[in-house]
Short mmCIF file of C-alpha atoms and ligand atoms in Angstrom, two decimals:
data_model
loop_
_atom_site.label_atom_id
_atom_site.label_comp_id
_atom_site.label_asym_id
_atom_site.label_seq_id
_atom_site.Cartn_x
_atom_site.Cartn_y
_atom_site.Cartn_z
CA MET A 13 -121.99 -42.61 -108.21
CA THR A 14 -123.95 -41.26 -111.16
CA PRO A 15 -121.56 -40.62 -114.05
CA PRO A 16 -121.29 -36.89 -114.84
CA THR A 17 -123.41 -35.05 -117.35
CA VAL A 18 -121.21 -33.20 -119.84
CA LEU A 19 -122.44 -29.92 -121.34
CA ILE A 20 -120.54 -28.58 -124.32
CA LEU A 21 -121.05 -24.88 -124.95
CA ALA A 22 -121.16 -24.20 -128.66
CA ALA A 23 -123.83 -21.57 -129.29
CA GLY A 24 -121.57 -18.54 -129.48
CA GLN A 25 -121.38 -16.45 -132.61
CA GLY A 26 -117.64 -16.80 -133.03
CA THR A 27 -117.34 -13.24 -134.34
CA ARG A 28 -113.55 -13.29 -134.11
CA MET A 29 -113.39 -16.02 -136.76
CA ARG A 30 -114.94 -13.67 -139.32
CA SER A 31 -116.74 -16.52 -141.00
CA ALA A 32 -120.13 -17.25 -142.51
CA MET A 33 -119.86 -20.68 -140.87
CA PRO A 34 -120.29 -21.15 -137.11
CA LYS A 35 -116.89 -21.19 -135.40
CA VAL A 36 -117.25 -24.64 -133.91
CA LEU A 37 -117.90 -26.18 -137.34
CA HIS A 38 -114.44 -25.20 -138.57
CA GLU A 39 -112.39 -28.38 -138.82
CA LEU A 40 -109.18 -29.53 -137.20
CA CYS A 41 -107.64 -32.51 -139.00
CA GLY A 42 -110.92 -33.39 -140.68
CA ARG A 43 -113.15 -33.26 -137.60
CA PRO A 44 -115.37 -30.25 -136.81
CA MET A 45 -114.04 -28.40 -133.76
CA VAL A 46 -117.07 -29.15 -131.56
CA LEU A 47 -116.80 -32.93 -132.16
CA TRP A 48 -113.37 -33.05 -130.52
CA PRO A 49 -114.72 -32.38 -127.00
CA VAL A 50 -117.77 -34.52 -127.82
CA HIS A 51 -115.48 -37.49 -128.53
CA ALA A 52 -113.40 -36.80 -125.42
CA ALA A 53 -116.54 -36.69 -123.26
CA LEU A 54 -117.84 -39.96 -124.69
CA GLU A 55 -114.45 -41.59 -124.20
CA ALA A 56 -114.32 -40.35 -120.61
CA GLY A 57 -117.52 -42.29 -119.91
CA ALA A 58 -119.95 -39.40 -119.55
CA GLY A 59 -123.44 -40.39 -118.47
CA LYS A 60 -124.98 -37.89 -120.84
CA VAL A 61 -123.43 -35.52 -123.38
CA VAL A 62 -125.41 -32.44 -124.40
CA VAL A 63 -124.30 -29.75 -126.82
CA VAL A 64 -125.67 -26.21 -126.53
CA ASP A 65 -126.37 -24.84 -130.01
CA SER A 66 -127.75 -21.57 -131.39
CA PRO A 67 -131.32 -21.42 -132.74
CA ALA A 68 -130.19 -22.23 -136.31
CA LYS A 69 -129.20 -25.71 -134.99
CA ALA A 70 -126.24 -25.91 -137.35
CA LEU A 71 -124.71 -28.67 -135.23
CA GLU A 72 -127.69 -31.03 -135.21
CA ALA A 73 -126.69 -32.82 -138.42
CA ILE A 74 -123.17 -33.70 -137.29
CA LEU A 75 -123.66 -34.88 -133.71
CA PRO A 76 -123.10 -38.60 -133.15
CA GLU A 77 -126.06 -40.68 -132.06
CA GLY A 78 -126.92 -40.41 -128.40
CA VAL A 79 -125.51 -36.89 -128.02
CA GLY A 80 -128.22 -34.42 -127.01
CA LEU A 81 -128.76 -30.90 -128.24
CA VAL A 82 -130.36 -27.92 -126.54
CA VAL A 83 -130.86 -24.47 -128.01
CA GLN A 84 -129.75 -21.26 -126.35
CA PRO A 85 -132.44 -18.86 -127.57
CA GLU A 86 -130.19 -15.80 -127.67
CA SER A 87 -126.44 -15.41 -127.64
CA ASN A 88 -126.21 -13.90 -124.17
CA GLY A 89 -123.00 -15.45 -122.93
CA THR A 90 -121.55 -18.66 -121.54
CA GLY A 91 -123.77 -18.34 -118.44
CA GLY A 92 -126.80 -18.05 -120.71
CA ALA A 93 -125.70 -21.20 -122.53
CA VAL A 94 -125.64 -23.24 -119.31
CA LEU A 95 -128.90 -21.67 -118.16
CA ALA A 96 -130.50 -22.81 -121.43
CA ALA A 97 -129.41 -26.36 -120.59
CA SER A 98 -130.78 -26.30 -117.01
CA ALA A 99 -133.31 -29.03 -117.73
CA GLN A 100 -130.42 -31.37 -118.59
CA ILE A 101 -128.65 -30.85 -115.26
CA ASP A 102 -129.24 -33.60 -112.72
CA PRO A 103 -129.10 -32.07 -109.20
CA GLN A 104 -127.65 -35.33 -107.88
CA ALA A 105 -124.84 -35.64 -110.43
CA ALA A 106 -121.69 -33.75 -111.27
CA VAL A 107 -121.85 -31.53 -114.35
CA VAL A 108 -118.76 -31.12 -116.48
CA ILE A 109 -118.75 -27.99 -118.65
CA LEU A 110 -116.62 -28.09 -121.80
CA SER A 111 -116.24 -25.47 -124.49
CA GLY A 112 -116.87 -26.22 -128.14
CA ASP A 113 -113.89 -24.01 -128.93
CA VAL A 114 -111.43 -25.84 -126.63
CA PRO A 115 -111.03 -28.94 -128.78
CA LEU A 116 -107.97 -30.78 -127.54
CA VAL A 117 -109.20 -31.59 -124.06
CA SER A 118 -108.58 -35.31 -123.62
CA ALA A 119 -110.68 -37.98 -121.94
CA GLN A 120 -107.89 -38.34 -119.41
CA ALA A 121 -107.91 -34.60 -118.63
CA ILE A 122 -111.66 -34.77 -118.03
CA THR A 123 -111.31 -37.82 -115.79
CA GLU A 124 -108.53 -36.14 -113.79
CA LEU A 125 -110.60 -32.99 -113.36
CA VAL A 126 -113.59 -34.96 -112.09
CA ALA A 127 -111.31 -36.83 -109.67
CA ALA A 128 -109.83 -33.53 -108.43
CA HIS A 129 -113.35 -32.18 -107.96
CA ILE A 130 -114.39 -35.16 -105.89
CA ALA A 131 -111.18 -34.94 -103.83
CA ALA A 132 -111.66 -31.20 -103.22
CA GLY A 133 -115.24 -31.69 -102.05
CA THR A 134 -116.15 -28.19 -103.26
CA PRO A 135 -119.32 -27.35 -105.22
CA ALA A 136 -117.20 -26.16 -108.14
CA THR A 137 -113.77 -26.93 -109.56
CA MET A 138 -112.28 -24.95 -112.41
CA ALA A 139 -109.55 -26.22 -114.74
CA THR A 140 -106.87 -23.59 -115.11
CA THR A 141 -103.53 -23.44 -116.86
CA ILE A 142 -100.55 -21.12 -117.15
CA LEU A 143 -100.03 -19.52 -120.56
CA ALA A 144 -97.03 -17.61 -121.87
CA ASP A 145 -99.46 -15.45 -123.81
CA PRO A 146 -102.72 -15.32 -121.86
CA SER A 147 -104.27 -12.50 -123.91
CA GLY A 148 -107.98 -12.80 -124.47
CA TYR A 149 -108.49 -15.39 -121.74
CA GLY A 150 -110.23 -14.90 -118.42
CA ARG A 151 -107.58 -14.60 -115.67
CA VAL A 152 -107.79 -16.50 -112.41
CA VAL A 153 -107.60 -14.48 -109.23
CA ARG A 154 -106.72 -16.75 -106.33
CA ASP A 155 -107.40 -16.05 -102.65
CA GLY A 156 -104.93 -16.44 -99.80
CA ALA A 157 -105.86 -20.11 -99.36
CA GLY A 158 -105.14 -20.84 -103.03
CA ASN A 159 -108.78 -21.24 -103.94
CA VAL A 160 -110.37 -19.38 -106.83
CA GLN A 161 -111.62 -15.99 -105.83
CA ARG A 162 -112.95 -15.01 -109.23
CA VAL A 163 -112.23 -14.85 -112.94
CA VAL A 164 -111.70 -11.53 -114.71
CA GLU A 165 -112.52 -11.38 -118.39
CA THR A 166 -110.16 -9.67 -120.83
CA LYS A 167 -111.85 -10.08 -124.20
CA LYS A 168 -113.16 -6.55 -124.01
CA ALA A 169 -111.55 -3.73 -121.99
CA GLY A 170 -113.42 -2.76 -118.86
CA ASP A 171 -113.51 -5.95 -116.81
CA ALA A 172 -109.85 -6.33 -115.80
CA THR A 173 -107.48 -3.94 -114.06
CA SER A 174 -103.92 -3.55 -115.33
CA GLU A 175 -102.63 -5.66 -112.39
CA GLU A 176 -105.10 -8.39 -113.26
CA LEU A 177 -103.85 -8.35 -116.84
CA GLN A 178 -100.44 -9.45 -115.50
CA ILE A 179 -101.88 -12.75 -114.25
CA ASP A 180 -100.78 -15.65 -116.43
CA GLU A 181 -103.09 -18.29 -114.95
CA VAL A 182 -106.18 -18.56 -117.13
CA ASN A 183 -109.64 -20.05 -116.97
CA THR A 184 -109.70 -22.89 -119.50
CA GLY A 185 -113.49 -22.69 -119.80
CA ILE A 186 -113.68 -26.20 -118.37
CA TYR A 187 -115.33 -26.80 -115.00
CA VAL A 188 -117.05 -29.37 -112.82
CA PHE A 189 -120.02 -28.36 -110.71
CA ASN A 190 -122.30 -30.15 -108.33
CA GLY A 191 -125.58 -30.11 -110.22
CA GLU A 192 -127.60 -28.80 -107.33
CA ALA A 193 -125.25 -25.89 -106.54
CA LEU A 194 -125.06 -24.89 -110.20
CA LEU A 195 -128.86 -24.93 -110.60
CA ALA A 196 -129.30 -22.82 -107.48
CA THR A 197 -126.78 -20.19 -108.65
CA LEU A 198 -127.51 -19.81 -112.39
CA PRO A 199 -130.66 -17.69 -112.00
CA HIS A 200 -128.61 -15.06 -110.13
CA LEU A 201 -126.13 -14.30 -112.94
CA SER A 202 -126.12 -10.70 -114.08
CA ALA A 203 -125.01 -9.04 -117.30
CA ASP A 204 -123.36 -6.19 -115.45
CA ASN A 205 -119.99 -6.40 -117.25
CA ALA A 206 -118.07 -5.07 -120.25
CA GLN A 207 -119.79 -7.37 -122.73
CA ALA A 208 -123.25 -7.11 -121.12
CA GLU A 209 -123.44 -10.93 -121.17
CA LEU A 210 -124.04 -13.62 -118.61
CA TYR A 211 -120.53 -14.85 -117.77
CA LEU A 212 -120.47 -18.43 -116.53
CA PRO A 213 -117.46 -17.76 -114.26
CA GLN A 214 -119.67 -15.42 -112.24
CA VAL A 215 -121.16 -18.60 -110.77
CA LEU A 216 -117.87 -18.90 -108.90
CA ASP A 217 -118.25 -15.42 -107.34
CA LEU A 218 -121.80 -16.23 -106.32
CA LEU A 219 -120.76 -19.50 -104.69
CA ARG A 220 -118.01 -17.71 -102.78
CA ALA A 221 -120.45 -15.03 -101.66
CA GLU A 222 -122.38 -17.87 -100.01
CA GLY A 223 -119.22 -18.90 -98.23
CA GLN A 224 -118.45 -21.87 -100.48
CA ALA A 225 -114.99 -22.60 -101.83
CA VAL A 226 -114.12 -23.03 -105.49
CA ALA A 227 -111.17 -25.30 -106.23
CA ALA A 228 -108.70 -24.80 -109.05
CA HIS A 229 -107.25 -27.78 -110.89
CA LYS A 230 -104.18 -26.78 -112.81
CA VAL A 231 -103.68 -28.57 -116.14
CA ASN A 232 -99.94 -28.90 -116.71
CA ASP A 233 -100.05 -29.26 -120.49
CA PRO A 234 -101.59 -26.04 -121.79
CA GLY A 235 -101.83 -27.62 -125.23
CA LEU A 236 -104.84 -29.60 -123.98
CA VAL A 237 -106.86 -26.54 -123.11
CA LEU A 238 -106.08 -23.87 -125.70
CA GLY A 239 -109.16 -22.01 -126.90
CA ILE A 240 -109.82 -21.10 -130.51
CA ASN A 241 -111.29 -17.67 -131.06
CA ASP A 242 -109.75 -16.75 -134.41
CA ARG A 243 -108.08 -18.43 -137.37
CA VAL A 244 -104.59 -17.82 -136.03
CA ALA A 245 -105.43 -19.94 -132.99
CA LEU A 246 -107.18 -22.44 -135.29
CA ALA A 247 -103.91 -23.00 -137.15
CA GLU A 248 -101.88 -23.23 -133.93
CA VAL A 249 -104.21 -25.73 -132.30
CA THR A 250 -104.51 -27.71 -135.54
CA ALA A 251 -100.72 -28.04 -135.58
CA LEU A 252 -100.84 -29.55 -132.06
CA ALA A 253 -103.64 -31.92 -133.06
CA GLN A 254 -101.71 -32.93 -136.18
CA ARG A 255 -98.56 -33.60 -134.20
CA ALA A 256 -100.45 -35.89 -131.85
CA ILE A 257 -101.93 -37.78 -134.82
CA HIS A 258 -98.49 -38.17 -136.40
CA GLU A 259 -96.99 -39.40 -133.13
CA ARG A 260 -99.77 -41.96 -132.70
CA HIS A 261 -99.03 -43.42 -136.16
CA MET A 262 -95.25 -43.28 -135.79
CA ARG A 263 -95.42 -45.08 -132.42
CA ALA A 264 -97.57 -47.73 -134.11
CA GLY A 265 -94.91 -48.40 -136.75
CA VAL A 266 -95.64 -45.96 -139.57
CA THR A 267 -92.74 -44.01 -141.07
CA ILE A 268 -93.63 -40.39 -141.71
CA VAL A 269 -90.55 -39.03 -143.40
CA ASP A 270 -91.35 -35.35 -142.81
CA PRO A 271 -94.24 -34.79 -140.42
CA ALA A 272 -94.23 -31.05 -141.08
CA ALA A 273 -94.96 -31.75 -144.75
CA THR A 274 -97.65 -34.38 -144.13
CA ALA A 275 -101.31 -33.87 -143.25
CA ILE A 276 -103.25 -36.80 -141.84
CA ASP A 277 -106.85 -36.50 -140.68
CA VAL A 278 -107.86 -37.83 -137.28
CA GLU A 279 -109.95 -40.76 -138.61
CA VAL A 280 -107.23 -42.15 -140.88
CA GLU A 281 -105.92 -45.67 -140.16
CA ILE A 282 -102.46 -46.75 -141.35
CA GLY A 283 -100.81 -50.16 -141.06
CA GLN A 284 -97.35 -51.05 -139.82
CA ASP A 285 -94.28 -50.46 -141.99
CA THR A 286 -96.10 -48.15 -144.34
CA THR A 287 -93.99 -45.17 -145.39
CA ILE A 288 -95.56 -41.79 -146.00
CA GLU A 289 -93.28 -39.54 -148.00
CA PRO A 290 -93.44 -35.73 -147.85
CA PHE A 291 -96.20 -33.59 -149.37
CA THR A 292 -98.89 -36.15 -148.73
CA THR A 293 -102.38 -35.32 -147.51
CA ILE A 294 -104.66 -38.11 -146.28
CA LYS A 295 -108.22 -37.11 -145.57
CA GLY A 296 -111.45 -38.50 -144.16
CA ALA A 297 -111.95 -42.08 -143.07
CA THR A 298 -109.14 -43.39 -145.27
CA LYS A 299 -107.67 -46.79 -144.42
CA ILE A 300 -104.17 -47.70 -145.51
CA GLY A 301 -102.77 -51.18 -144.97
CA ALA A 302 -99.32 -52.39 -143.98
CA GLY A 303 -96.16 -52.14 -146.04
CA CYS A 304 -97.42 -49.46 -148.41
CA THR A 305 -95.44 -46.59 -149.89
CA ILE A 306 -97.29 -43.33 -150.33
CA ARG A 307 -95.42 -40.58 -152.15
CA HIS A 308 -96.56 -37.02 -152.59
CA ALA A 309 -100.22 -37.97 -152.83
CA TYR A 310 -103.58 -36.41 -152.02
CA ILE A 311 -105.94 -39.09 -150.73
CA ILE A 312 -109.58 -38.70 -149.70
CA GLU A 313 -111.90 -41.36 -148.24
CA SER A 314 -110.09 -44.29 -149.82
CA THR A 315 -109.23 -47.85 -148.86
CA ILE A 316 -105.73 -49.05 -149.61
CA GLU A 317 -104.76 -52.64 -148.85
CA ASP A 318 -101.33 -53.99 -147.90
CA GLY A 319 -98.26 -53.57 -150.10
CA VAL A 320 -99.68 -50.86 -152.33
CA SER A 321 -97.59 -48.15 -153.97
CA VAL A 322 -99.13 -44.72 -154.58
CA GLY A 323 -97.64 -41.68 -156.27
CA PRO A 324 -95.75 -39.48 -156.64
CA PHE A 325 -98.40 -36.95 -157.63
CA ALA A 326 -101.42 -39.22 -157.26
CA TYR A 327 -104.93 -38.02 -156.45
CA LEU A 328 -107.20 -40.65 -154.90
CA ARG A 329 -110.76 -39.46 -154.52
CA PRO A 330 -113.62 -40.93 -152.45
CA GLY A 331 -114.49 -44.55 -153.11
CA THR A 332 -111.07 -45.59 -154.33
CA HIS A 333 -110.23 -49.15 -153.32
CA LEU A 334 -106.73 -50.36 -154.08
CA GLN A 335 -106.33 -54.07 -153.51
CA GLN A 336 -103.22 -55.75 -152.22
CA GLY A 337 -100.01 -55.10 -154.13
CA SER A 338 -101.57 -52.75 -156.65
CA LYS A 339 -99.86 -49.61 -157.90
CA ILE A 340 -101.12 -46.15 -158.72
CA GLY A 341 -98.31 -44.12 -160.24
CA THR A 342 -97.44 -40.62 -161.30
CA PHE A 343 -100.11 -38.08 -162.21
CA VAL A 344 -102.91 -40.59 -161.82
CA GLU A 345 -106.38 -39.71 -160.55
CA VAL A 346 -108.71 -42.44 -159.32
CA LYS A 347 -112.29 -42.03 -158.17
CA ASN A 348 -114.94 -44.52 -157.01
CA SER A 349 -113.03 -47.42 -158.50
CA ASP A 350 -111.72 -50.79 -157.48
CA ILE A 351 -108.21 -51.67 -158.56
CA GLY A 352 -107.58 -55.41 -158.28
CA ARG A 353 -104.69 -57.27 -156.67
CA GLY A 354 -101.40 -56.48 -158.29
CA ALA A 355 -103.00 -54.27 -160.94
CA LYS A 356 -101.09 -51.23 -162.13
CA VAL A 357 -102.05 -47.80 -163.36
CA PRO A 358 -98.58 -46.36 -163.59
CA HIS A 359 -98.77 -43.03 -165.43
CA LEU A 360 -100.94 -40.05 -166.38
CA SER A 361 -104.38 -41.63 -166.15
CA TYR A 362 -107.93 -40.95 -164.97
CA ILE A 363 -109.78 -43.97 -163.67
CA GLY A 364 -113.32 -43.11 -162.55
CA ASP A 365 -116.23 -45.46 -161.79
CA ALA A 366 -114.22 -48.48 -162.91
CA ASP A 367 -113.41 -52.00 -161.78
CA VAL A 368 -109.98 -53.15 -162.83
CA GLY A 369 -109.25 -56.86 -162.46
CA GLU A 370 -106.19 -58.38 -160.81
CA GLN A 371 -102.79 -58.13 -162.53
CA SER A 372 -104.08 -55.80 -165.24
CA ASN A 373 -101.71 -53.08 -166.43
CA LEU A 374 -103.16 -49.95 -167.98
CA GLY A 375 -100.90 -47.94 -170.28
CA ALA A 376 -99.91 -44.34 -169.79
CA GLY A 377 -102.73 -41.95 -170.56
CA THR A 378 -105.61 -44.36 -169.97
CA ILE A 379 -108.79 -42.37 -169.49
CA THR A 380 -112.22 -43.63 -168.53
CA ALA A 381 -114.88 -41.50 -170.18
CA ASN A 382 -117.32 -42.14 -167.35
CA TYR A 383 -119.65 -39.18 -167.82
CA ASP A 384 -121.83 -38.62 -170.85
CA GLY A 385 -122.99 -35.18 -169.79
CA LYS A 386 -126.00 -36.57 -167.92
CA SER A 387 -124.98 -39.62 -165.93
CA LYS A 388 -121.97 -41.60 -164.82
CA HIS A 389 -121.32 -45.07 -166.22
CA ARG A 390 -119.02 -47.87 -165.13
CA THR A 391 -116.06 -49.35 -166.92
CA THR A 392 -115.31 -53.00 -166.26
CA ILE A 393 -111.83 -54.25 -167.01
CA GLY A 394 -111.10 -57.92 -166.53
CA LYS A 395 -108.04 -59.72 -165.15
CA ARG A 396 -104.60 -59.55 -166.76
CA VAL A 397 -105.71 -56.94 -169.28
CA ARG A 398 -102.92 -55.11 -171.14
CA GLY A 399 -103.99 -51.58 -171.99
CA GLY A 400 -102.11 -49.69 -174.68
CA VAL A 401 -101.07 -46.11 -174.03
CA ASP A 402 -103.67 -43.43 -174.65
CA THR A 403 -106.67 -45.72 -174.40
CA ALA A 404 -109.98 -43.97 -173.88
CA LEU A 405 -112.64 -46.25 -172.44
CA VAL A 406 -116.10 -44.85 -173.18
CA ALA A 407 -118.37 -46.21 -170.46
CA PRO A 408 -120.40 -48.27 -170.08
CA VAL A 409 -117.93 -50.69 -171.55
CA THR A 410 -116.35 -54.02 -170.63
CA VAL A 411 -112.91 -55.36 -171.44
CA GLY A 412 -112.69 -59.13 -171.00
CA ASP A 413 -110.01 -61.07 -169.10
CA ASP A 414 -106.63 -61.27 -170.87
CA ALA A 415 -107.74 -58.75 -173.51
CA TRP A 416 -105.54 -56.01 -174.96
CA THR A 417 -106.18 -52.52 -176.27
CA ALA A 418 -104.10 -50.95 -179.01
CA ALA A 419 -102.34 -47.68 -178.27
CA GLY A 420 -104.45 -44.64 -179.05
CA SER A 421 -107.75 -46.53 -179.09
CA THR A 422 -111.11 -45.04 -178.17
CA ILE A 423 -112.92 -48.13 -176.97
CA THR A 424 -116.70 -47.79 -177.28
CA GLU A 425 -117.61 -51.46 -177.65
CA ASP A 426 -116.94 -54.39 -175.34
CA ILE A 427 -113.76 -56.36 -176.01
CA PRO A 428 -114.15 -60.12 -175.61
CA PRO A 429 -111.73 -62.06 -173.38
CA GLY A 430 -108.34 -62.54 -174.99
CA ALA A 431 -109.06 -60.16 -177.92
CA LEU A 432 -107.20 -57.03 -178.99
CA GLY A 433 -109.40 -53.96 -179.30
CA VAL A 434 -108.13 -51.58 -182.00
CA ALA A 435 -110.13 -48.39 -182.40
CA ARG A 436 -108.06 -45.80 -184.21
CA ALA A 437 -107.59 -44.44 -187.72
CA ARG A 438 -104.99 -46.18 -189.82
CA GLN A 439 -101.80 -44.26 -190.47
CA ARG A 440 -101.08 -43.07 -193.99
CA ASN A 441 -97.67 -41.66 -194.95
CA VAL A 442 -97.31 -38.99 -197.61
CA GLU A 443 -94.04 -39.79 -199.36
CA ASP A 444 -91.45 -37.10 -200.16
CA TYR A 445 -93.52 -34.53 -198.37
CA ALA A 446 -90.47 -32.59 -197.21
CA ASP A 447 -89.35 -31.98 -200.79
CA ARG A 448 -92.62 -30.36 -201.91
CA PRO A 449 -92.84 -26.60 -202.59
CA ARG A 450 -94.66 -24.80 -199.74
CA GLY A 451 -98.11 -23.50 -200.65
CA PRO A 452 -101.76 -23.98 -199.75
CA LEU A 453 -102.46 -27.58 -198.71
CA ASP A 454 -103.57 -29.75 -201.59
CA SER A 455 -106.48 -32.12 -201.20
CA GLU A 456 -104.24 -35.04 -200.30
CA GLU A 457 -102.80 -33.23 -197.31
CA ARG A 458 -106.08 -31.90 -195.95
C1 LIG B 501 -114.32 -17.97 -122.23
C2 LIG B 501 -114.31 -17.61 -120.74
C3 LIG B 501 -112.90 -17.24 -120.34
C4 LIG B 501 -111.94 -18.39 -120.65
C5 LIG B 501 -112.07 -18.80 -122.12
C6 LIG B 501 -111.29 -20.08 -122.36
C7 LIG B 501 -116.48 -16.62 -120.21
C8 LIG B 501 -117.25 -15.38 -120.00
N1 LIG B 501 -115.20 -16.49 -120.53
O1 LIG B 501 -113.97 -16.81 -122.96
O2 LIG B 501 -112.84 -16.97 -118.94
O3 LIG B 501 -110.62 -17.99 -120.36
O4 LIG B 501 -113.43 -19.06 -122.48
O5 LIG B 501 -111.26 -20.45 -123.70
O6 LIG B 501 -117.02 -17.71 -120.07
N2 LIG B 501 -120.90 -19.79 -126.05
C9 LIG B 501 -122.23 -20.14 -126.03
N3 LIG B 501 -123.16 -19.15 -125.90
C10 LIG B 501 -122.83 -17.84 -125.78
C11 LIG B 501 -121.46 -17.50 -125.80
C12 LIG B 501 -120.52 -18.49 -125.92
O7 LIG B 501 -122.58 -21.31 -126.15
O8 LIG B 501 -123.75 -17.00 -125.67
C13 LIG B 501 -119.90 -20.85 -126.26
C14 LIG B 501 -119.05 -20.58 -127.50
O9 LIG B 501 -119.61 -21.20 -128.66
C15 LIG B 501 -117.71 -21.18 -127.14
C16 LIG B 501 -117.68 -21.09 -125.60
O10 LIG B 501 -119.02 -20.86 -125.18
O11 LIG B 501 -117.60 -22.52 -127.56
C17 LIG B 501 -116.78 -19.97 -125.13
O12 LIG B 501 -117.24 -18.73 -125.69
P1 LIG B 501 -116.24 -17.61 -126.16
O13 LIG B 501 -117.05 -16.46 -126.63
O14 LIG B 501 -115.23 -18.16 -127.08
O15 LIG B 501 -115.57 -17.22 -124.77
P2 LIG B 501 -114.11 -16.65 -124.53
O16 LIG B 501 -114.10 -15.22 -124.85
O17 LIG B 501 -113.14 -17.54 -125.23
MG1 LIG B 502 -113.35 -18.91 -126.68
#
């Protein structure tokens, strides 16, 4: 059998988000909303995945390779979106319709729906679910035989009667159609409804009018099929996505001390026996090894090897690479830098565009002056370097292996291996100063 084509509807305006950005580009756990169903479709083994976008093509830049894009010329409803993708529909294959704003649908849910569709032998199967609060969703009216009679919309008053508003079974916006039946029906959709749009669920009415049955496939976990129309739902669905991410890591051997106080993006990888303490955020494609301790840290696009200690109050920005057994301590910011095996930056430092060799230990208040106002420059610190507190390293600059810096130094010239770099004014003490009469400063004091 030809694997199904998956169409993902994502061309709507998303007015209820009240955003300058298209709704489906809003992120859940670091992944734009629309890419969640795209990933699920690919994982479910779709023959072809096509996203329906609006004419601005805002989604084009983020779609993974091999995922197609078609444009819906005007925002005239979910039916219009599928109509715009007609050329992508293979009459011989099943077509799965997903919604760009129903992100948590899983590959397994898609596979089960397709199996139910095949078992039902109907031209259309709709995924439904029961919701405690079904407001805003299309409600499913069933016929005496338990098949779908029709869907009534409730977004805008005028489509549903008050009895229909009592129905708690909703259309999830996810369907499977036989390509041929869908293609034959789409041209007959009308905009004769409260929103004056082409409603995709009207396809079901039209099929029934021809005497065909429409099957319903009830999804037991409503969390998989919640739609996001506003930012309240975005937060609710994000919380579900986050919980699933946490559970995946915990089951794989990661301790997350307080999941409610920990944010971990979907692409993050974490090794076994790593402990994530509360108030930690880990973003982007960050990789963390095994046996690490991460305390109260904010980490973006970084690579952390095994046995590393981070935080509390650490900020790791993109391009940070912490090698095995290294330590980034309290109030330390690192960016685009490589910290060698066993090296330590324990307190109050900024390390940007730097390479720090293995076993080096940089004193409190070490700052790389990596930016001269025009361009960024690198700082190279060798192995086993001992940095004094309050060392400023004015890049480009190199500190050799086994070298030292004196506390309070502003290092502008390379330090050879094994040398001590001292770059500060000598101290001078003014004797008996406390005993002097107070008055304007004399020349000695100025
Ligand atoms: C839709 C369903 C409703 C269902 C709900 C589930 C219709 C008419 N209603 O309502 O029965 O309960 O989803 O979440 O289908 N889109 C386009 N082009 C358009 C309009 C929408 O591509 O012209 C896309 C949107 O980007 C979105 C999806 O279709 O990803 C659903 O659109 P939305 O306006 O959110 O429909 P709902 O009101 O949620
Ligand atoms: Mg919606």
